[in-house]
Short mmCIF file of C-alpha atoms in Angstrom, two decimals:
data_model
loop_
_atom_site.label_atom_id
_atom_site.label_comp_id
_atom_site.label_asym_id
_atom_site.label_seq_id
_atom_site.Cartn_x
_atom_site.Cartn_y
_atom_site.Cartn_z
CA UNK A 1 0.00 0.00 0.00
CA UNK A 2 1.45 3.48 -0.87
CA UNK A 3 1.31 5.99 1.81
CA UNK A 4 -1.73 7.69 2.71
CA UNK A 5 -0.95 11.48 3.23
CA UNK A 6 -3.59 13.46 5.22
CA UNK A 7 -4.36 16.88 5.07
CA UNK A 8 -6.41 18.97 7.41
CA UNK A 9 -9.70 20.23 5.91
CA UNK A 10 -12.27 22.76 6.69
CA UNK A 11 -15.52 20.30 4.97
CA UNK A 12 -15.85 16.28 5.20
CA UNK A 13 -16.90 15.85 1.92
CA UNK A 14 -14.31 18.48 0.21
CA UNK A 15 -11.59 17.07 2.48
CA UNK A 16 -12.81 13.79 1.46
CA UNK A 17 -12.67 14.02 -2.03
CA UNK A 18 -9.81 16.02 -2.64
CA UNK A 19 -7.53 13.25 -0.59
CA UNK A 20 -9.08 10.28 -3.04
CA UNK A 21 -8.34 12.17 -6.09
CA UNK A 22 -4.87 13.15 -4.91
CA UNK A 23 -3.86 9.71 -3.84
CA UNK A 24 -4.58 8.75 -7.58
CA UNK A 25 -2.49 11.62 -8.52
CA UNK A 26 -5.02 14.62 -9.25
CA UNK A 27 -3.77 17.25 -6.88
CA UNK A 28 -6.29 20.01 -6.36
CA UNK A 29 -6.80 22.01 -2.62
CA UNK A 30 -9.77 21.84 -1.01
CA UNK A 31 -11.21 24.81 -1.75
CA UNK A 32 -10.47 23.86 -5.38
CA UNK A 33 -12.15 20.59 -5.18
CA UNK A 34 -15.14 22.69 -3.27
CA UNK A 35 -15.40 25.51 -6.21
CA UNK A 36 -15.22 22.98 -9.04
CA UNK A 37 -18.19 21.25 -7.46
CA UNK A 38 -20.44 23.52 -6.80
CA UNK A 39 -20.78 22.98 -3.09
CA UNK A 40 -21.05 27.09 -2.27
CA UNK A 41 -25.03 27.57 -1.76
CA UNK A 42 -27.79 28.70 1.08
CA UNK A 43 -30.97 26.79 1.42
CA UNK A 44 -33.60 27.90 4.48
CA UNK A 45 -36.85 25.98 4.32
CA UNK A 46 -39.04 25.83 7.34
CA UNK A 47 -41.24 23.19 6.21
CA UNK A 48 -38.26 20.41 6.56
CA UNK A 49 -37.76 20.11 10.20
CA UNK A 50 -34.73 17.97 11.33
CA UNK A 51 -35.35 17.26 14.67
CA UNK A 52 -37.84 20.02 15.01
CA UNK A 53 -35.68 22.62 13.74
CA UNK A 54 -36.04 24.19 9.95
CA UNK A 55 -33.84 22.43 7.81
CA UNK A 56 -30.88 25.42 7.10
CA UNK A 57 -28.16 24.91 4.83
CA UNK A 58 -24.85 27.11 3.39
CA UNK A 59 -23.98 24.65 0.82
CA UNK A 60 -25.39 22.39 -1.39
CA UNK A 61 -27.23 19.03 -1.03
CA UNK A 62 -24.54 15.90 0.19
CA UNK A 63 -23.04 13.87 -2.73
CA UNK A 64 -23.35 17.05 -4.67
CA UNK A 65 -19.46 17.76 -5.22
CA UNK A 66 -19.03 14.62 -5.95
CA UNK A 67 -20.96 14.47 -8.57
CA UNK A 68 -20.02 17.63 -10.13
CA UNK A 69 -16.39 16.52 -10.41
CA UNK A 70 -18.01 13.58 -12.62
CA UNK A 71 -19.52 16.40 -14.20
CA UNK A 72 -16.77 19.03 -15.39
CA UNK A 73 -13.71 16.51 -14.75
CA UNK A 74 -14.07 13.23 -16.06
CA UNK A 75 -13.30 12.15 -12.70
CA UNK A 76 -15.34 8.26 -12.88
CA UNK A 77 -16.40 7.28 -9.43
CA UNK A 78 -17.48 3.69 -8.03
CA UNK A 79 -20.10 3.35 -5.45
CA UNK A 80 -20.95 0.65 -3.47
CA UNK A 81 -24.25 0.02 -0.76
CA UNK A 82 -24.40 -2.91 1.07
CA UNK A 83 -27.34 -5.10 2.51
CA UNK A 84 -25.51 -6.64 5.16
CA UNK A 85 -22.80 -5.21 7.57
CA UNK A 86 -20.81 -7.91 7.47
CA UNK A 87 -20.62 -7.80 3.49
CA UNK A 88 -19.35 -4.22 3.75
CA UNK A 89 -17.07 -4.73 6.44
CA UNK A 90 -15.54 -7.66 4.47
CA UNK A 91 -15.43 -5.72 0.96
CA UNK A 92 -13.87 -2.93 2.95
CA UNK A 93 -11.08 -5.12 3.74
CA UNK A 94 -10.70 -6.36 0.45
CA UNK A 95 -10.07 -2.67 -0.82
CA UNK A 96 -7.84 -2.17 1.51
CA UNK A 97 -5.66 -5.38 1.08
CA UNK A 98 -5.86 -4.52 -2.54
CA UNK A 99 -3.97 -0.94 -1.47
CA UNK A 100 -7.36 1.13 -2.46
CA UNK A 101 -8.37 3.68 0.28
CA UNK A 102 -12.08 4.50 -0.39
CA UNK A 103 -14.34 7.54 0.99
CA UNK A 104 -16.90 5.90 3.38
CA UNK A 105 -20.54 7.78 4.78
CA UNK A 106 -21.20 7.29 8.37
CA UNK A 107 -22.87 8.48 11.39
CA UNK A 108 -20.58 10.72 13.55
CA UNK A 109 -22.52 9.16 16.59
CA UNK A 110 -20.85 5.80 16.66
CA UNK A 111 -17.11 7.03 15.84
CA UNK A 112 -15.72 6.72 19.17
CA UNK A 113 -12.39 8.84 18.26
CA UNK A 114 -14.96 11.80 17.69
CA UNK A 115 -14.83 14.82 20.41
CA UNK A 116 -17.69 13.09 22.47
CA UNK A 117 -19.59 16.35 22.61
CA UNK A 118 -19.75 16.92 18.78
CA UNK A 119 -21.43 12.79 18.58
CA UNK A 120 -24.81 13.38 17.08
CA UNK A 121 -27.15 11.27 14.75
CA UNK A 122 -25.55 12.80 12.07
CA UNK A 123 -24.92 10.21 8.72
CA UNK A 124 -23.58 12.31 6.42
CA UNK A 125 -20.06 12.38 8.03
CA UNK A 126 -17.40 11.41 4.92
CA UNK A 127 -14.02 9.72 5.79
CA UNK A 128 -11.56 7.97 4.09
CA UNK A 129 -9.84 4.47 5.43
CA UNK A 130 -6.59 4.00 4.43
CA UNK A 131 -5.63 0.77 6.39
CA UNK A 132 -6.24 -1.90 9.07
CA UNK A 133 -4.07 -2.33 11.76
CA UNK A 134 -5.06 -4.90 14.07
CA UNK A 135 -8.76 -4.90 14.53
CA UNK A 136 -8.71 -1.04 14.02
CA UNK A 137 -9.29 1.06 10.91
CA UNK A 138 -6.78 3.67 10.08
CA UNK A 139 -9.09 6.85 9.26
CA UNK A 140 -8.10 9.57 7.08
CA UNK A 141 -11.29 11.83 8.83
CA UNK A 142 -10.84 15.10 7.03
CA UNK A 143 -11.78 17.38 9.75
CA UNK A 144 -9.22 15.89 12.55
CA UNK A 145 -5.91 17.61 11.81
CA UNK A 146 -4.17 13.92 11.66
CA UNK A 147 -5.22 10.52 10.84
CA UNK A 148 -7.34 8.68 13.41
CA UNK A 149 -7.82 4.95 14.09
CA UNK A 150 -11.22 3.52 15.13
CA UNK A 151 -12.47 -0.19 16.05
CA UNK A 152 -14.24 -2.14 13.45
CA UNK A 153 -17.40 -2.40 15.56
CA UNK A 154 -17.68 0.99 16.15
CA UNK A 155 -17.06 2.15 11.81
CA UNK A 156 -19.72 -0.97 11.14
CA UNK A 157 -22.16 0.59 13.49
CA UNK A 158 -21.22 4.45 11.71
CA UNK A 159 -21.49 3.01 8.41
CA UNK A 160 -24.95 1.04 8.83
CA UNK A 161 -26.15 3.48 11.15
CA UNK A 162 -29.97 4.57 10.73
CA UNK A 163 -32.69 7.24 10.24
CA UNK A 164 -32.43 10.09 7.74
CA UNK A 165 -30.44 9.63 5.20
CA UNK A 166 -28.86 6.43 6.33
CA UNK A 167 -25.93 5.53 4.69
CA UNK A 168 -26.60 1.73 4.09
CA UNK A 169 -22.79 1.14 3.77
CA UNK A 170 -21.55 3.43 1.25
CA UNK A 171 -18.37 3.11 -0.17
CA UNK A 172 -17.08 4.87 -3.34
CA UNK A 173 -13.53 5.93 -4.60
CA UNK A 174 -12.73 7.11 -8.20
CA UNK A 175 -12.36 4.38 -10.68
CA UNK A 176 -10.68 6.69 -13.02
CA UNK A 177 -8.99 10.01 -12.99
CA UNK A 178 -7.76 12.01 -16.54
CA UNK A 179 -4.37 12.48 -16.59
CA UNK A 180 -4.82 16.06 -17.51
CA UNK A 181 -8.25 17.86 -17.19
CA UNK A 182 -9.35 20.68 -18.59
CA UNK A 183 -9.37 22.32 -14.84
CA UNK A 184 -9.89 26.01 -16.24
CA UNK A 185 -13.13 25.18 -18.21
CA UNK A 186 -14.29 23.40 -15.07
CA UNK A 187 -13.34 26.23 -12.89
CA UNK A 188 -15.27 29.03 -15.17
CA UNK A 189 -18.32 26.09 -15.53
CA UNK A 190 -18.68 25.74 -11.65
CA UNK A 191 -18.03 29.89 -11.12
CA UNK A 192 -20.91 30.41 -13.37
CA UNK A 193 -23.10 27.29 -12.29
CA UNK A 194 -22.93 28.65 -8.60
CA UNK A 195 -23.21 32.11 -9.37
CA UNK A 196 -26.85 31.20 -11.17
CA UNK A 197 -28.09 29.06 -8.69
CA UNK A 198 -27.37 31.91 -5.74
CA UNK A 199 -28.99 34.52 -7.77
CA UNK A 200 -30.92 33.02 -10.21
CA UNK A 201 -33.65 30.60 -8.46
CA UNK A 202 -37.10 32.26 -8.25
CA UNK A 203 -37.65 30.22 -5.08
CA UNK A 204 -37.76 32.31 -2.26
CA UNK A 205 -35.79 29.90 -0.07
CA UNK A 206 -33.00 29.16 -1.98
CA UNK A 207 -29.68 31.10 -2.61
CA UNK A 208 -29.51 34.78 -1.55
CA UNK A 209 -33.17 34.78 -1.55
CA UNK A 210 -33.22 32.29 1.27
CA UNK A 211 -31.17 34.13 3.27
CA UNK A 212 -33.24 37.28 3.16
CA UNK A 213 -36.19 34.81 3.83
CA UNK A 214 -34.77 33.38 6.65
CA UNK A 215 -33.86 36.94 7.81
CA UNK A 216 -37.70 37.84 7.49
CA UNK A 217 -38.19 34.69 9.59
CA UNK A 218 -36.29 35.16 12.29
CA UNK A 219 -37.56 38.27 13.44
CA UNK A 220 -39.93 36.87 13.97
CA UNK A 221 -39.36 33.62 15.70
CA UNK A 222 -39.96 35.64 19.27
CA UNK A 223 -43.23 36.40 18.60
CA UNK A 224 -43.95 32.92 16.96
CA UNK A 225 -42.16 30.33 19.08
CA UNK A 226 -41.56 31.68 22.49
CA UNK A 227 -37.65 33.21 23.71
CA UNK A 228 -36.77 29.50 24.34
CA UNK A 229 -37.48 28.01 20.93
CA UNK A 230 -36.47 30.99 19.06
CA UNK A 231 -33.10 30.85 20.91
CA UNK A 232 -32.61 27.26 19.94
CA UNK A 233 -33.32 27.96 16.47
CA UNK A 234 -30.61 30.98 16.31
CA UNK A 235 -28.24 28.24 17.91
CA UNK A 236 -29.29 25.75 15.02
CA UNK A 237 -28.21 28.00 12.39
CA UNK A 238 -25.18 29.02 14.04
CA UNK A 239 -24.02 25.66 14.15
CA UNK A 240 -25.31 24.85 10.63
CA UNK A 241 -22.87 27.73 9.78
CA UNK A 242 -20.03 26.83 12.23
CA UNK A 243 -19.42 23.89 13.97
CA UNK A 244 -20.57 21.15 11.57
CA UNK A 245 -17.25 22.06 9.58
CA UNK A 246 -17.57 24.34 7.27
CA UNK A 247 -13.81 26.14 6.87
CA UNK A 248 -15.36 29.16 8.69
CA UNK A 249 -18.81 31.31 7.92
CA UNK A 250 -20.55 28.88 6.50
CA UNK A 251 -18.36 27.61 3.96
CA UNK A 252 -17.75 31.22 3.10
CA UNK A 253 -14.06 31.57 3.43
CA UNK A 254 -13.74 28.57 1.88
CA UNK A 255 -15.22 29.89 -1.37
CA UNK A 256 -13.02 32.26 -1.31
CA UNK A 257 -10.12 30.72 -1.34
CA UNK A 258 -11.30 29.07 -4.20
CA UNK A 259 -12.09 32.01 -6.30
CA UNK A 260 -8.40 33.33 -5.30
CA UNK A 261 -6.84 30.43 -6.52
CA UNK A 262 -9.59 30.62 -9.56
CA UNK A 263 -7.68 33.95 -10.26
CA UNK A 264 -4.68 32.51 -10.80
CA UNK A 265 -5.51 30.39 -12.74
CA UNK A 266 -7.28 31.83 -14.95
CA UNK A 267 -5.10 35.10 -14.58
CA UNK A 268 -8.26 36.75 -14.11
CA UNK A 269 -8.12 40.17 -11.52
CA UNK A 270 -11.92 40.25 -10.90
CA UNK A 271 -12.11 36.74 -9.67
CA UNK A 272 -9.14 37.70 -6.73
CA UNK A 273 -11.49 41.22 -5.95
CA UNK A 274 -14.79 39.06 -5.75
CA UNK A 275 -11.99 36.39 -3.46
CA UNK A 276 -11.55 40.16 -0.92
CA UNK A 277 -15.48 40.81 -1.37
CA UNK A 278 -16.66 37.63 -0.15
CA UNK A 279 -13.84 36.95 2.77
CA UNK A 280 -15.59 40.90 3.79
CA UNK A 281 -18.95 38.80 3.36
CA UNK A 282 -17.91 36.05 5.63
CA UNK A 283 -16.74 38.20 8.24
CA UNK A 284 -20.40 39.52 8.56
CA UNK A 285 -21.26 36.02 8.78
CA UNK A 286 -19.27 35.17 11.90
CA UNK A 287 -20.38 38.42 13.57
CA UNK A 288 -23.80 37.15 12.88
CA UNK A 289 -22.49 33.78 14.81
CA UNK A 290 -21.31 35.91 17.36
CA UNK A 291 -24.60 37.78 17.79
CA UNK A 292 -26.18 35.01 17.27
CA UNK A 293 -24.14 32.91 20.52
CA UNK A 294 -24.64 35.94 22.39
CA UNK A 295 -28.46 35.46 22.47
CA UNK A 296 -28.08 32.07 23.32
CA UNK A 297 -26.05 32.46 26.05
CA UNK A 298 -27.49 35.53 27.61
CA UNK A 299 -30.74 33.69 27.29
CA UNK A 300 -31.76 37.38 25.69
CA UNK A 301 -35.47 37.53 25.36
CA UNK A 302 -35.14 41.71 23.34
CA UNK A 303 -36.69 41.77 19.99
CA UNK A 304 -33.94 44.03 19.57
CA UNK A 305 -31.11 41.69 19.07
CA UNK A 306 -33.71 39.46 16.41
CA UNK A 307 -33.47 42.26 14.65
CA UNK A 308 -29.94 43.17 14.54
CA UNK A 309 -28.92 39.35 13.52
CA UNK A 310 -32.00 39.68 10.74
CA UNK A 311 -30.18 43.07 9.38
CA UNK A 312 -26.75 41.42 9.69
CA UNK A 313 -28.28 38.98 7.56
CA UNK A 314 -29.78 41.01 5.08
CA UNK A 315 -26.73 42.47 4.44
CA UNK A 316 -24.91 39.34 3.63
CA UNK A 317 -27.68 38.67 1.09
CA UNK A 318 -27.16 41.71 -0.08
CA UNK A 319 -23.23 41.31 -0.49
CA UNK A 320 -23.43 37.99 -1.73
CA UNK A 321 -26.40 38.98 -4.83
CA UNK A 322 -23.97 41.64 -5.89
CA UNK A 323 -20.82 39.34 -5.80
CA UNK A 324 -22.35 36.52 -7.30
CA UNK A 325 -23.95 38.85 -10.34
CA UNK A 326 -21.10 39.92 -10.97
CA UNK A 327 -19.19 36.52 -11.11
CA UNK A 328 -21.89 35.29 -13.92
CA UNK A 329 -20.36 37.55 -16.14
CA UNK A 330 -16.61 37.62 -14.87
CA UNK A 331 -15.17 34.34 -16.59
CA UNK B 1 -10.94 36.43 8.52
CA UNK B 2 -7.18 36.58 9.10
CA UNK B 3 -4.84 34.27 10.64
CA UNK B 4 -4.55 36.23 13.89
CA UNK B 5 -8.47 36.34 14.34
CA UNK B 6 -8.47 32.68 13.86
CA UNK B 7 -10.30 31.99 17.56
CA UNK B 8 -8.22 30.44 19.70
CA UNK B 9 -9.73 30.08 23.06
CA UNK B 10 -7.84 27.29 25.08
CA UNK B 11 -10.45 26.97 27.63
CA UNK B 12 -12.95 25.71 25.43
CA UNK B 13 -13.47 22.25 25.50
CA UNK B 14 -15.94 20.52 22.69
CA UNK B 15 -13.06 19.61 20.25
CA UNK B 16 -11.42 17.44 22.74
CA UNK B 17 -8.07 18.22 22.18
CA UNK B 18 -8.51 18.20 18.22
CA UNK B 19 -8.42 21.45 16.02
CA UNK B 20 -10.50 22.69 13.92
CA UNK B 21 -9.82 24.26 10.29
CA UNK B 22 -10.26 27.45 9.69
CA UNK B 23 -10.05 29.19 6.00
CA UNK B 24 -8.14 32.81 6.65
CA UNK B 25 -6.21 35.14 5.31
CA UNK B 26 -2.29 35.53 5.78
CA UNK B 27 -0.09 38.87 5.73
CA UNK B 28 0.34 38.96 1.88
CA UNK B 29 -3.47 38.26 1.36
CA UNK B 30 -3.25 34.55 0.90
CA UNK B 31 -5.79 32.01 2.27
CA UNK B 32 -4.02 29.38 4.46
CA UNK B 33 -5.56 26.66 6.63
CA UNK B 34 -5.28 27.60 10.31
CA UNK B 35 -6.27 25.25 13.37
CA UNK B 36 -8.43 26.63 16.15
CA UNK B 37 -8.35 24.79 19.22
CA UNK B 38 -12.07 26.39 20.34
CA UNK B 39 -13.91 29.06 19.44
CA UNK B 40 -16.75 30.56 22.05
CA UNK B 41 -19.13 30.89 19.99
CA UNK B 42 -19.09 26.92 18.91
CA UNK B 43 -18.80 26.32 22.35
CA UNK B 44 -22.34 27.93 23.42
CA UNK B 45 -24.43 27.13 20.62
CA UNK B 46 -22.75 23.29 20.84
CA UNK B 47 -23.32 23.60 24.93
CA UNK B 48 -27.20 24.63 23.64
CA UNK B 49 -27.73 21.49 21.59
CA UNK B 50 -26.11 19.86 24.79
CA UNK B 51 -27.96 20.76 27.03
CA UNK B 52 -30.86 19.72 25.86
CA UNK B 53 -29.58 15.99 25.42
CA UNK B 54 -28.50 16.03 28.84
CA UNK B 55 -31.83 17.65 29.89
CA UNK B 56 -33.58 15.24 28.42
CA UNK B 57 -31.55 12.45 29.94
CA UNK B 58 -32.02 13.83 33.51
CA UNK B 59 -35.74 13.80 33.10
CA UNK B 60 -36.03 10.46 31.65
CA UNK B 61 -33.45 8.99 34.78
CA UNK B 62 -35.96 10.62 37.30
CA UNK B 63 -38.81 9.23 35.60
CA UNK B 64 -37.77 5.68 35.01
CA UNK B 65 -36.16 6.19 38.81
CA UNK B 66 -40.38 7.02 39.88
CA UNK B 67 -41.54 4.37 37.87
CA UNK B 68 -43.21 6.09 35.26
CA UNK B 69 -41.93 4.77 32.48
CA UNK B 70 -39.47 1.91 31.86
CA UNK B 71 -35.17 1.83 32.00
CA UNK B 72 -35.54 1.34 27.95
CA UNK B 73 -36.90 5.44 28.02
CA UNK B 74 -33.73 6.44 30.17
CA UNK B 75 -31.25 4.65 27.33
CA UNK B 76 -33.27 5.82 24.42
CA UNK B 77 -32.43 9.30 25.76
CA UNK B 78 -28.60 8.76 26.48
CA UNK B 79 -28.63 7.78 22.63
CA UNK B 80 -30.11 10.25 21.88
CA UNK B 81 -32.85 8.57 20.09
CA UNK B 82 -36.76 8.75 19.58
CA UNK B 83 -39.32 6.55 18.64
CA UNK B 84 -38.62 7.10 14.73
CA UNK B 85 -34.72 6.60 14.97
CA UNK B 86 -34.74 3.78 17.62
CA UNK B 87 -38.22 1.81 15.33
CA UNK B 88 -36.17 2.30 12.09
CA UNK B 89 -32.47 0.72 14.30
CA UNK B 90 -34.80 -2.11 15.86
CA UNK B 91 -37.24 -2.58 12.96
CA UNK B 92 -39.84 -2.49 15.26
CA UNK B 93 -43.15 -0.32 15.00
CA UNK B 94 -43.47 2.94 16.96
CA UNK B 95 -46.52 1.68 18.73
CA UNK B 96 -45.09 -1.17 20.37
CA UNK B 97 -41.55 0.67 21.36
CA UNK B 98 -44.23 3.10 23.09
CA UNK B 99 -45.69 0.32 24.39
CA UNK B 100 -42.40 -0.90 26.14
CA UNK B 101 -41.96 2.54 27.31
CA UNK B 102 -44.19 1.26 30.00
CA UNK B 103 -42.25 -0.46 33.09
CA UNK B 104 -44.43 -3.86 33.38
CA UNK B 105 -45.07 -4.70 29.56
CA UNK B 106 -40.79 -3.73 29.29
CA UNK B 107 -40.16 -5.66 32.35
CA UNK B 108 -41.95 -9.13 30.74
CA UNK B 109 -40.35 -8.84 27.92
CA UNK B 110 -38.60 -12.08 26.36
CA UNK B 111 -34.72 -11.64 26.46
CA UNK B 112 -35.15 -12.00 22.31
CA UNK B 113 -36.93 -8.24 22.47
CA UNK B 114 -34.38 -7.15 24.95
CA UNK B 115 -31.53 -8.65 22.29
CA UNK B 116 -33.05 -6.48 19.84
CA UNK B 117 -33.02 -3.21 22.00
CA UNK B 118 -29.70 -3.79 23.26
CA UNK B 119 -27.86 -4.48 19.96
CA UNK B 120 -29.27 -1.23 18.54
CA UNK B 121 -28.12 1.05 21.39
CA UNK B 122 -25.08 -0.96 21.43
CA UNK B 123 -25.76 -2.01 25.29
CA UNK B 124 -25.98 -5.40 27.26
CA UNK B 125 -29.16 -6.86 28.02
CA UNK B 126 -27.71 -6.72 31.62
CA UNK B 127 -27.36 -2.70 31.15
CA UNK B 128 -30.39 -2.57 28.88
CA UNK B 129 -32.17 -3.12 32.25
CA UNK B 130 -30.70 -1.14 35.19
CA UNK B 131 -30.54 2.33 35.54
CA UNK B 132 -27.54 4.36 36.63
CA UNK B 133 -26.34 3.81 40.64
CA UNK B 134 -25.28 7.82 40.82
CA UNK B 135 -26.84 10.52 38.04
CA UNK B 136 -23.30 11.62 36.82
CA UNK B 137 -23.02 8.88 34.19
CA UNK B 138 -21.61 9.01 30.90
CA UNK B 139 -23.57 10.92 28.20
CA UNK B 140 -23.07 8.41 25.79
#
């Protein structure tokens, strides 16, 4: 087996992908891997409750940058669902005897090297094992700043784990990466894919739209819900934006990084100004996390402060429309 | 964000000792990947969700401790499971989980049920049935 080198990253799935496709010798960041697939977005619907809470979202639906590196890469990926546990555990070995580390879906609830306080029915946590040692996997987890091991039980319970979106087992790796894509085209494809879908929806939930919406909502909430619920449902979106790893502001930064590295590439000044604009953007975002933590933990009941994290959202919509209008016409 | 705003607030305890990456900005204007060890902010609205788990925990100990409802409603909450989740990891219908929320019907049970139960909250059939001695047990 060749050596498995692991790299910190802000997003499981971008962190996830990016280390399969550079073990097969397609080296692209993470915020490269991000950009090219789309993954930027902001989704608030209130009629999909998770747990009681409206479903709130800064990128785009799971499985989505994978797909999009199909998509504008070439990039040819294998997936695999299992019936039984047992099956998958035993295929998993395979790969791995066969020197193959593949990207697997679990629940971060049953990985027992996870911070126990972050272990939540979550199951769309991506990883990738690398190797088996013993009775314990070695885990490339994208969002631990070095590799992790974990027991077989406890991966077969986080990969067959149940409820929403239950990951039956996955496994997938790419069964073939081009030796030299076209990585410009893909980068002006994604710019302008995401750029449409932020501005360009007439939904009113979706892209910058849904954040004003949600903005509209949440001042709200008091009235509707009660202080307690209300507060919960600031926390919610806080840690939509935050602590489920996103890179920072709700994948924000991340974006960014992407577009300055798009720049480059493409040797294109307006892409590295839009890079500035947005980082500016996401720095409004984190103050809204900080308002937003600051209600929670004052237990603030003042209509007030619903207000101020509605305007501080309003302006990121705001920021955000004008950046991404003007990146539909930039490459 | 730049590098130096990159939170980095040792006291903070969810990540457990792990880091966190950050996307920020460098001196010359480059973005860099940055660990933060805790960040306040992740900290309280984490400590929210929390609190409600443990919450919830606490009240089903005291009631399972009264009687009111069987040990299988304490463990559901330390997994942090409800009817839906724990039906669809048993394959058993709402209804009758609700049913052995109950402390006789639970307490009849065949040890074949119980096998179920405990396999899908990854528990003994031994622990399936107690409840905590003290009430600072493990969350999970």
């Amino acid at each position: 087996m060749s050596a498995f080198e692991h790299r910190h990253a802000g997003h499981c799935e971008s962190g996830t992908v990016a280390a399969l496709l550079r073990h097969q010798g397609l080296s692209l960041s993470e915020p490269m891997v991000f950009g090219i697939g789309g993954g930027l977005f902001f989704l608030h619907i209130p009629i999909i409750k998770m747990g009681g809470i409206p479903l709130t979202s800064y990128r785009e639906a799971p499985r989505a940058i994978i797909k999009n590196l199909a998509k504008r890469l070439g990039v040819r990926w294998r997936e695999h669902r299992y019936r039984n546990a047992e099956a998958a555990m035993q295929a998993l070995d395979q790969f791995l005897a066969a020197g193959r580390p593949v990207g697997l879906q679990t629940s971060v609830y049953w990985l027992s090297y996870f911070p126990v306080d972050m272990r939540f029915h979550f199951n769309g946590h991506n990883l990738v094992a690398y190797g088996k040692q013993g009775n314990d996997y070695l885990i490339s987890d994208p969002v631990a700043e070095r590799p992790v091991t974990c027991p077989a039980e406890d991966l077969k319970r986080a990969r067959f784990a149940k409820g929403p979106f239950a990951p039956r087992g996955l496994t997938y790796y790419p069964e073939y990466v081009p030796a030299n894509p076209d990585i410009k085209a893909a980068v002006r494809d994604a710019i302008r894919a995401t750029a449409k879908r932020m501005t360009g929806i007439p939904m009113p939930f979706l892209g910058v739209r849904g954040i004003r919406w949600m903005a509209g909502k949440m001042e709200r909430w008091p009235q509707k819900l009660g202080p307690e619920l209300a507060r919960k449902w600031v926390s919610s979106v806080v840690r939509m934006q935050e602590e489920i790893g996103t890179g920072g502001a709700g994948f924000r930064f991340m974006y960014a990084a992407f577009l300055q590295e798009a720049s480059e590439l493409l040797a294109n000044p307006a892409l590295a100004e839009a890079a500035r604009d947005l980082t500016n953007t996401g720095d409004r975002w984190r103050e809204f996390a900080v308002q937003g933590a600051l209600l929670v933990k004052n237990r603030s009941n003042d209509p007030g402060v619903y207000k101020k994290l509605a305007d501080i959202l309003r302006d990121c919509a705001d920021r955000e429309q004008e950046i991404f209008t003007r990146l539909k016409t930039a490459v | 964000m730049k590098t130096t705003d990159v939170p980095q607030d040792e006291e903070q305890t969810i990540f457990a000792g792990y880091q966190r990456a950050c996307y920020a900005v460098d001196e010359q204007g480059r973005y860099v990947v940055v660990g933060s060890v805790g960040w306040q902010v992740e900290q309280v609205v984490n400590g929210q969700a929390n609190d409600e788990v443990r919450a919830a925990i606490a009240d089903a100990l005291a009631r399972a401790r009264r009687g009111a409802v069987s040990p299988l409603a304490y463990h559901m909450a330390r997994r942090q499971m409800d009817l839906g989740l724990l039906a669809s990891y048993t394959g058993m219908s709402r209804l009758r989980i609700r049913w052995h929320l109950r402390p006789r019907p639970f307490a009849r049970l065949p040890e074949k049920v119980l096998q179920r139960y405990a396999q899908a909250m990854q528990l003994s059939v031994a622990e399936l049935r107690r409840l905590p001695a003290k009430d600072d047990h493990e969350r999970l």
